[in-house]
Coordinates of C-alpha atoms in Angstrom, one line a residue:
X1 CA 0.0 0.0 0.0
X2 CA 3.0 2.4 0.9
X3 CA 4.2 1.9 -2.8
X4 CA 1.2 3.0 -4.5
X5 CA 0.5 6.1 -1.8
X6 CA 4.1 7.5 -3.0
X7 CA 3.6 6.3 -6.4
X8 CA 0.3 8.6 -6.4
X9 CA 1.4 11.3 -4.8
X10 CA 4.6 11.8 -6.9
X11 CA 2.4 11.7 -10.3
X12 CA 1.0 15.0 -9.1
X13 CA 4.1 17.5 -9.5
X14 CA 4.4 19.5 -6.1
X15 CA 4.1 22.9 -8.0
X16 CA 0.0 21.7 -9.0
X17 CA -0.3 21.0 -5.5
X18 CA -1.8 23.3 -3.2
X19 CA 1.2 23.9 -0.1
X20 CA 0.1 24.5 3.7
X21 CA 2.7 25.7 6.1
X22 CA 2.4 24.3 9.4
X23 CA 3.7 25.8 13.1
X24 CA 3.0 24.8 16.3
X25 CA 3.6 26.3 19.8
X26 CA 4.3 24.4 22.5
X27 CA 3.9 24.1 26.5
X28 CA 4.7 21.2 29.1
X29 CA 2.1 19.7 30.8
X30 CA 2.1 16.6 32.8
X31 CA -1.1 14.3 32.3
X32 CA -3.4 12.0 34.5
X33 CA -0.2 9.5 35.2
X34 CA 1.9 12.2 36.1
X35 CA 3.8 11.8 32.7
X36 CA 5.7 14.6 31.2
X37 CA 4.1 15.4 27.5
X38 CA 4.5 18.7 25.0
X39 CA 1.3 19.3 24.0
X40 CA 0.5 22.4 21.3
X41 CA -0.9 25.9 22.7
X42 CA -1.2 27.3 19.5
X43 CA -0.9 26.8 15.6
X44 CA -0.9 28.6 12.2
X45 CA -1.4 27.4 8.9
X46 CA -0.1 29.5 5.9
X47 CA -1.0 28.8 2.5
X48 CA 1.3 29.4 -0.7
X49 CA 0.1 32.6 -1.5
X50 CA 1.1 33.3 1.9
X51 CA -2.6 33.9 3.1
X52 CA -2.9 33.0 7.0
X53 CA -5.7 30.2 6.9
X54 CA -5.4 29.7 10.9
X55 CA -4.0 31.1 13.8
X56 CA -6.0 29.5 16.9
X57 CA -5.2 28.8 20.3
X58 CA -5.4 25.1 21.0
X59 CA -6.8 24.3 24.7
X60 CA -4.6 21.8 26.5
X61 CA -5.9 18.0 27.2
X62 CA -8.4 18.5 30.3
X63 CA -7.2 17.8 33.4
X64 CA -3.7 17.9 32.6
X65 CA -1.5 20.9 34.4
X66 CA 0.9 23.4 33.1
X67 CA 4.4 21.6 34.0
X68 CA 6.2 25.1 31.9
X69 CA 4.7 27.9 29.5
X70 CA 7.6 29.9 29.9
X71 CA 8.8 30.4 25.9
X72 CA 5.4 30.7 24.8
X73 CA 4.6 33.8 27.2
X74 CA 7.7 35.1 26.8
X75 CA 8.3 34.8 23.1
X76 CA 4.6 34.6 21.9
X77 CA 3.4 36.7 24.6
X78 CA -0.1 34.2 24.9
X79 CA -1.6 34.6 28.4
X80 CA -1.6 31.6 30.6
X81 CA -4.9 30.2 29.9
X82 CA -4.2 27.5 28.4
X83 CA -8.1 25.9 28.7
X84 CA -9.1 28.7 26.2
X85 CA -9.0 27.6 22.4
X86 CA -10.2 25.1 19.7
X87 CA -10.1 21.7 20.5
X88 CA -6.6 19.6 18.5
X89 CA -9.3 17.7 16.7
X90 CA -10.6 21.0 14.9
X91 CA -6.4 21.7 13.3
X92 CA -6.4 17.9 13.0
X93 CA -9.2 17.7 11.1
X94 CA -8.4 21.1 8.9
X95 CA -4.9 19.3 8.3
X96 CA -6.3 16.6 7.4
X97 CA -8.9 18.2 4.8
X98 CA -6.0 19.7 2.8
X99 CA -4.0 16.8 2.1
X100 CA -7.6 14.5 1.0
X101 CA -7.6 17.9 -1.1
X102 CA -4.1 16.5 -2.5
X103 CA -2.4 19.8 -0.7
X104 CA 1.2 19.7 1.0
X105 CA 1.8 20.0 4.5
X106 CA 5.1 22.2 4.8
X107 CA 7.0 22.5 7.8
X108 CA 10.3 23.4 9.7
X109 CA 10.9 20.4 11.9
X110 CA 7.3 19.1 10.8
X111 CA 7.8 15.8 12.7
X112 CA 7.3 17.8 16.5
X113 CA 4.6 19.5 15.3
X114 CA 2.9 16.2 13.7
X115 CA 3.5 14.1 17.2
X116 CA 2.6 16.8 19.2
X117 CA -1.1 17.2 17.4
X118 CA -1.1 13.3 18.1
X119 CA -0.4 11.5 14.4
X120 CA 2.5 9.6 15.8
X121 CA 2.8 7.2 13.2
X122 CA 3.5 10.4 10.6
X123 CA 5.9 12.0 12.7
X124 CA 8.3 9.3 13.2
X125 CA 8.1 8.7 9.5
X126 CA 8.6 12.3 9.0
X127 CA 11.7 11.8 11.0
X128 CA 13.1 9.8 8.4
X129 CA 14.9 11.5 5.3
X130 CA 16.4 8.9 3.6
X131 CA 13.3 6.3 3.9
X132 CA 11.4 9.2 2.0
X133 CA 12.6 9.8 -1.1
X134 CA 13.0 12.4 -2.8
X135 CA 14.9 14.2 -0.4
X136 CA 12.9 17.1 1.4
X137 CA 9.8 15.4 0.7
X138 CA 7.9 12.6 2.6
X139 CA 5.2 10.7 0.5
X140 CA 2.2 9.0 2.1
X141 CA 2.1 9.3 5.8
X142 CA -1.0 8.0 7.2
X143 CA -2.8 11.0 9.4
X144 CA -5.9 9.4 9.1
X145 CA -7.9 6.7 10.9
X146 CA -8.5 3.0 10.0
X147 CA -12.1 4.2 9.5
X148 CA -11.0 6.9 7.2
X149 CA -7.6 6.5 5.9
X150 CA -5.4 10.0 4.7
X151 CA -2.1 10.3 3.7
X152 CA -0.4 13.4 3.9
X153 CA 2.3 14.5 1.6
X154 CA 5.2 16.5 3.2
X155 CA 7.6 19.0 2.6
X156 CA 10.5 19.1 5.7
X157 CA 13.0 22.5 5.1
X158 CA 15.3 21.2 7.5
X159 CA 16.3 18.6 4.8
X160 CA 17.5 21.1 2.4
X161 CA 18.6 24.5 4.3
X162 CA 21.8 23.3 5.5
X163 CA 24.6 25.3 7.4
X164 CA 27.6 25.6 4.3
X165 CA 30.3 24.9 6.3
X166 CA 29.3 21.3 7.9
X167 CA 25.9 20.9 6.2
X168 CA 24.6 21.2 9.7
X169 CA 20.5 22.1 10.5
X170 CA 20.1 25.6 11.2
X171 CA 17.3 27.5 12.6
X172 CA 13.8 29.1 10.9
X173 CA 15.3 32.4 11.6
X174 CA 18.9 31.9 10.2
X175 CA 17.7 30.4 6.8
X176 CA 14.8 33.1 6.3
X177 CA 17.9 35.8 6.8
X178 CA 20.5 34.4 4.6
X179 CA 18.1 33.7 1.7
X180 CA 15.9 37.2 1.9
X181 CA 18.9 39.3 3.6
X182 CA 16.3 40.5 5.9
X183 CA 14.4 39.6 9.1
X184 CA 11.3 38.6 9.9
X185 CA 9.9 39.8 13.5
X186 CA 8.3 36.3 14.4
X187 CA 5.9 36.7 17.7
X188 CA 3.5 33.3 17.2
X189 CA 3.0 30.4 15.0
X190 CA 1.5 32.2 12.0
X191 CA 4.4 34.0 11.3
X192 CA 6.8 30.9 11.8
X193 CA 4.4 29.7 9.0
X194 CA 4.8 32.4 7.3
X195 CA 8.5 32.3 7.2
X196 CA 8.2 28.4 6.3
X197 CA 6.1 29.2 3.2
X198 CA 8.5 31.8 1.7
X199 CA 11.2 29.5 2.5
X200 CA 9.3 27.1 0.5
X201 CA 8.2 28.9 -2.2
X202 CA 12.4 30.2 -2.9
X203 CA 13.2 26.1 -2.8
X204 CA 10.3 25.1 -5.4
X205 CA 10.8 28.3 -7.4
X206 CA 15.1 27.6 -7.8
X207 CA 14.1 23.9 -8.9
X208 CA 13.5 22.0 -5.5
X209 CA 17.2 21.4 -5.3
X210 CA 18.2 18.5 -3.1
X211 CA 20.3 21.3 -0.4
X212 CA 20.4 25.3 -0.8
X213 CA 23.6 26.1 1.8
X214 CA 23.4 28.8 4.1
X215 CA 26.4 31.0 5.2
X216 CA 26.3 31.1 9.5
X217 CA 28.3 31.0 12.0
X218 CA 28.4 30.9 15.5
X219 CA 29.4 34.0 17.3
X220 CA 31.9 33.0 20.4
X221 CA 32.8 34.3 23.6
X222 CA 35.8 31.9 25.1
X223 CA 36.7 32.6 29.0
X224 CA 40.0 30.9 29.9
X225 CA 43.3 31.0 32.0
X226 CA 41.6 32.2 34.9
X227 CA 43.4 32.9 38.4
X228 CA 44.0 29.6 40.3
X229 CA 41.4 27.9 42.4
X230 CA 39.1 31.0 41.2
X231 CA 37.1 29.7 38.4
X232 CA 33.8 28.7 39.8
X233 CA 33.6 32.2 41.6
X234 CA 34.4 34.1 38.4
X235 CA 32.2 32.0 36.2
X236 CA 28.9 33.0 38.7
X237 CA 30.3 36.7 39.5
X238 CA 31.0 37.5 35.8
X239 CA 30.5 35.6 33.0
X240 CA 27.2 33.0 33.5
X241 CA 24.4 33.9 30.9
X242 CA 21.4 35.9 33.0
X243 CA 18.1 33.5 32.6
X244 CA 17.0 35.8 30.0
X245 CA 20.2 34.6 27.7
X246 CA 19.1 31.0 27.9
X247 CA 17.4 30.6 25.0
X248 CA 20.4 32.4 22.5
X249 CA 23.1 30.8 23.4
X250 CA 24.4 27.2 24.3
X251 CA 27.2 26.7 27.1
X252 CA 30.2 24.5 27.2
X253 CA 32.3 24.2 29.9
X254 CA 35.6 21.8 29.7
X255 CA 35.8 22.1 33.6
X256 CA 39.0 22.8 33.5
X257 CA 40.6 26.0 31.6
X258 CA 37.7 27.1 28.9
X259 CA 34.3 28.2 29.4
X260 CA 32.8 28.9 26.0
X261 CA 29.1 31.0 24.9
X262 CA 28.2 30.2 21.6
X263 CA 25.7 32.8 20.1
X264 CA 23.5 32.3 16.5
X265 CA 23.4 36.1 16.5
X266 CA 25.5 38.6 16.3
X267 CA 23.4 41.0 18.2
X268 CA 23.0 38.5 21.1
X269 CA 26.6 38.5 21.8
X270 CA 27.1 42.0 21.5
X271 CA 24.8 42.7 23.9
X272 CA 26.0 39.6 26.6
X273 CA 29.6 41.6 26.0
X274 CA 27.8 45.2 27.0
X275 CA 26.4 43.4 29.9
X276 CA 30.1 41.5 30.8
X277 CA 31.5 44.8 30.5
X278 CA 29.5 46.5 32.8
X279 CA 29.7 43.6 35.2
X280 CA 33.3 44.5 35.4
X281 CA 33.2 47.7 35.8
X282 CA 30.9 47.5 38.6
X283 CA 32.1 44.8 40.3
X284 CA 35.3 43.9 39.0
X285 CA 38.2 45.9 40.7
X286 CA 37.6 44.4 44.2
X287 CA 38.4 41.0 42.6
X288 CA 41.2 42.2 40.4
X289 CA 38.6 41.9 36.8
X290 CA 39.2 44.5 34.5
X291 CA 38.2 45.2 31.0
X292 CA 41.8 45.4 29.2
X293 CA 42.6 46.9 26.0
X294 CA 41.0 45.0 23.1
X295 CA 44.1 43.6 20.4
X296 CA 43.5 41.4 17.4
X297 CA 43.8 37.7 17.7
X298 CA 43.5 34.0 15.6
X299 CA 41.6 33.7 13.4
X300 CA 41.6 36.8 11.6
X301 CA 39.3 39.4 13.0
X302 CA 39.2 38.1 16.3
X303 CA 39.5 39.7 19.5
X304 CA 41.4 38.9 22.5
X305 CA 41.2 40.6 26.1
X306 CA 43.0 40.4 29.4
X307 CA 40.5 41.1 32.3
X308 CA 43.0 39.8 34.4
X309 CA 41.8 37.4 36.4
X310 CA 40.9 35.4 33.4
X311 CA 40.8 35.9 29.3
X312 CA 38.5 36.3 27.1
X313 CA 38.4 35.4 23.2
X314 CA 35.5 36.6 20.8
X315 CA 36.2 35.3 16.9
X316 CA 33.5 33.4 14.3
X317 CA 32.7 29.8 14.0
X318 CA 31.9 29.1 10.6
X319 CA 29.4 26.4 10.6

């Protein structure tokens, strides 16, 4: 049966087809058993004219309890009332309209938002690039019921925007910027899908290309040689991330000598460094930390700085 699903869906080129971005918000919640689950808050569904078909709260499972909403108010800005909205049966149902329709589902990660609206069975196989030829696209993955069978036809971006560098997954944001060489201010899951269906349209307009490579890099603040049997106290008096910075960076720490921040944007590092420096100069001189003169380092265009109880190193990770 799987043969003939992909066979029919391929003898319909994917330009004919109509295309449906998908996004979905999440927040934690833990169920009846106590069980940890992600269930969706909200979604938006973009079409490939770029018309917003949905943006809807969904209401979480009843009787389940918020576990953490803390992106979602804080990036989405939703309020915390997470029994308000349409029921996951009405998206599932919309979802599922499209692809009997023969429409594409298009998404960014497509197989968290497929599990997470509860068609398991098409998320895992959406999980699978190379069992779904052609690459980008999965063919026949059953959303429906044994009552009333539906296959959906997917397109899954993170297949083909890949970092030049490693050929590494980047984020939404990064590949929307490098292809357009502008940003997209992204508050909710309707303009993620929005996002997602330009992105789409630039891949199916320039051929639907098996990869389109993205320039990135990670911007890097390095901490090392710090004072003897000091760094523990100088990582917590100066240089930790503030709980606001958890989401833009991602921390690595040897243990021993470095202590590394890697940022996706430039702008995020900047302003951890403007936040450093005034750490410094507020607090620094009673436990000889100063900001030292700035002098060019390796690689090329790097910066190196002696703040004197430790170092720092700020350069580009091409990725």
């Amino acid at each position: 049966r799987k043969s003939t699903r992909m066979a029919a869906a391929a003898a319909v080129p994917a330009e004919d087809q109509g295309a449906y971005a998908v996004d979905c918000e999440f927040i934690q919640v833990a169920g009846h058993g106590g069980e940890l689950q992600k269930v969706v808050c909200s979604i938006g569904v973009v079409d490939d004219r770029l018309e917003k078909i949905l943006y809807a709260r969904v209401k979480k499972p009843m009787g389940s309890v918020v576990m953490d909403d803390s992106f979602v108010r804080t990036r989405g800005g939703l309020n915390p009332d997470w029994d308000k909205g349409i029921h996951i049966f009405v998206a599932n149902n919309l979802l599922k309209a499209f692809c009997e329709q023969g429409g594409l589902l298009v998404g960014w990660q497509l197989e968290s938002d497929l599990k997470a609206l509860g068609l398991t069975e098409a998320g895992v196989l959406a999980a699978d690039a190379e069992g779904h030829p052609p690459y980008g696209r999965r063919m026949g993955l059953p959303i429906g019921t044994p009552a009333h069978p539906v296959d959906a036809n997917i397109v899954e971006l993170t297949d083909v925007y890949r970092t030049a560098e490693h050929g590494a997954k980047c984020t939404l944001a990064e590949a929307y910027t490098a292809v357009f060489t502008r940003t997209m201010s992204a508050h909710d899951a309707a303009d993620d899908a929005a996002m997602t269906m330009e992105l789409y349209r630039y891949w199916r307009d320039a051929g639907s290309p098996d990869r389109i490579s993205i320039a990135v890099a990670f911007h890097v603040v390095n901490a090392h040689t710090f004072a003897p049997d000091r760094r523990s106290e100088l990582l917590w008096r100066f240089l930790r991330p503030t709980r606001r910075d958890r989401d833009v960076v991602i921390e690595r720490d040897d243990g021993e000598n470095v202590f590394q921040l890697k940022f996706r944007r430039l702008a995020d590092r900047d302003a951890f460094v403007t936040e450093l420096r005034r750490r410094v100069r507020e607090d620094g001189p009673p436990h000889g930390v100063w900001w030292g003169q700035e002098v060019p380092g390796e690689p090329q265009g790097s910066v190196q700085v002696n703040c004197g109880a430790f170092r720092i190193h700020l350069f580009e990770q091409l990725r």
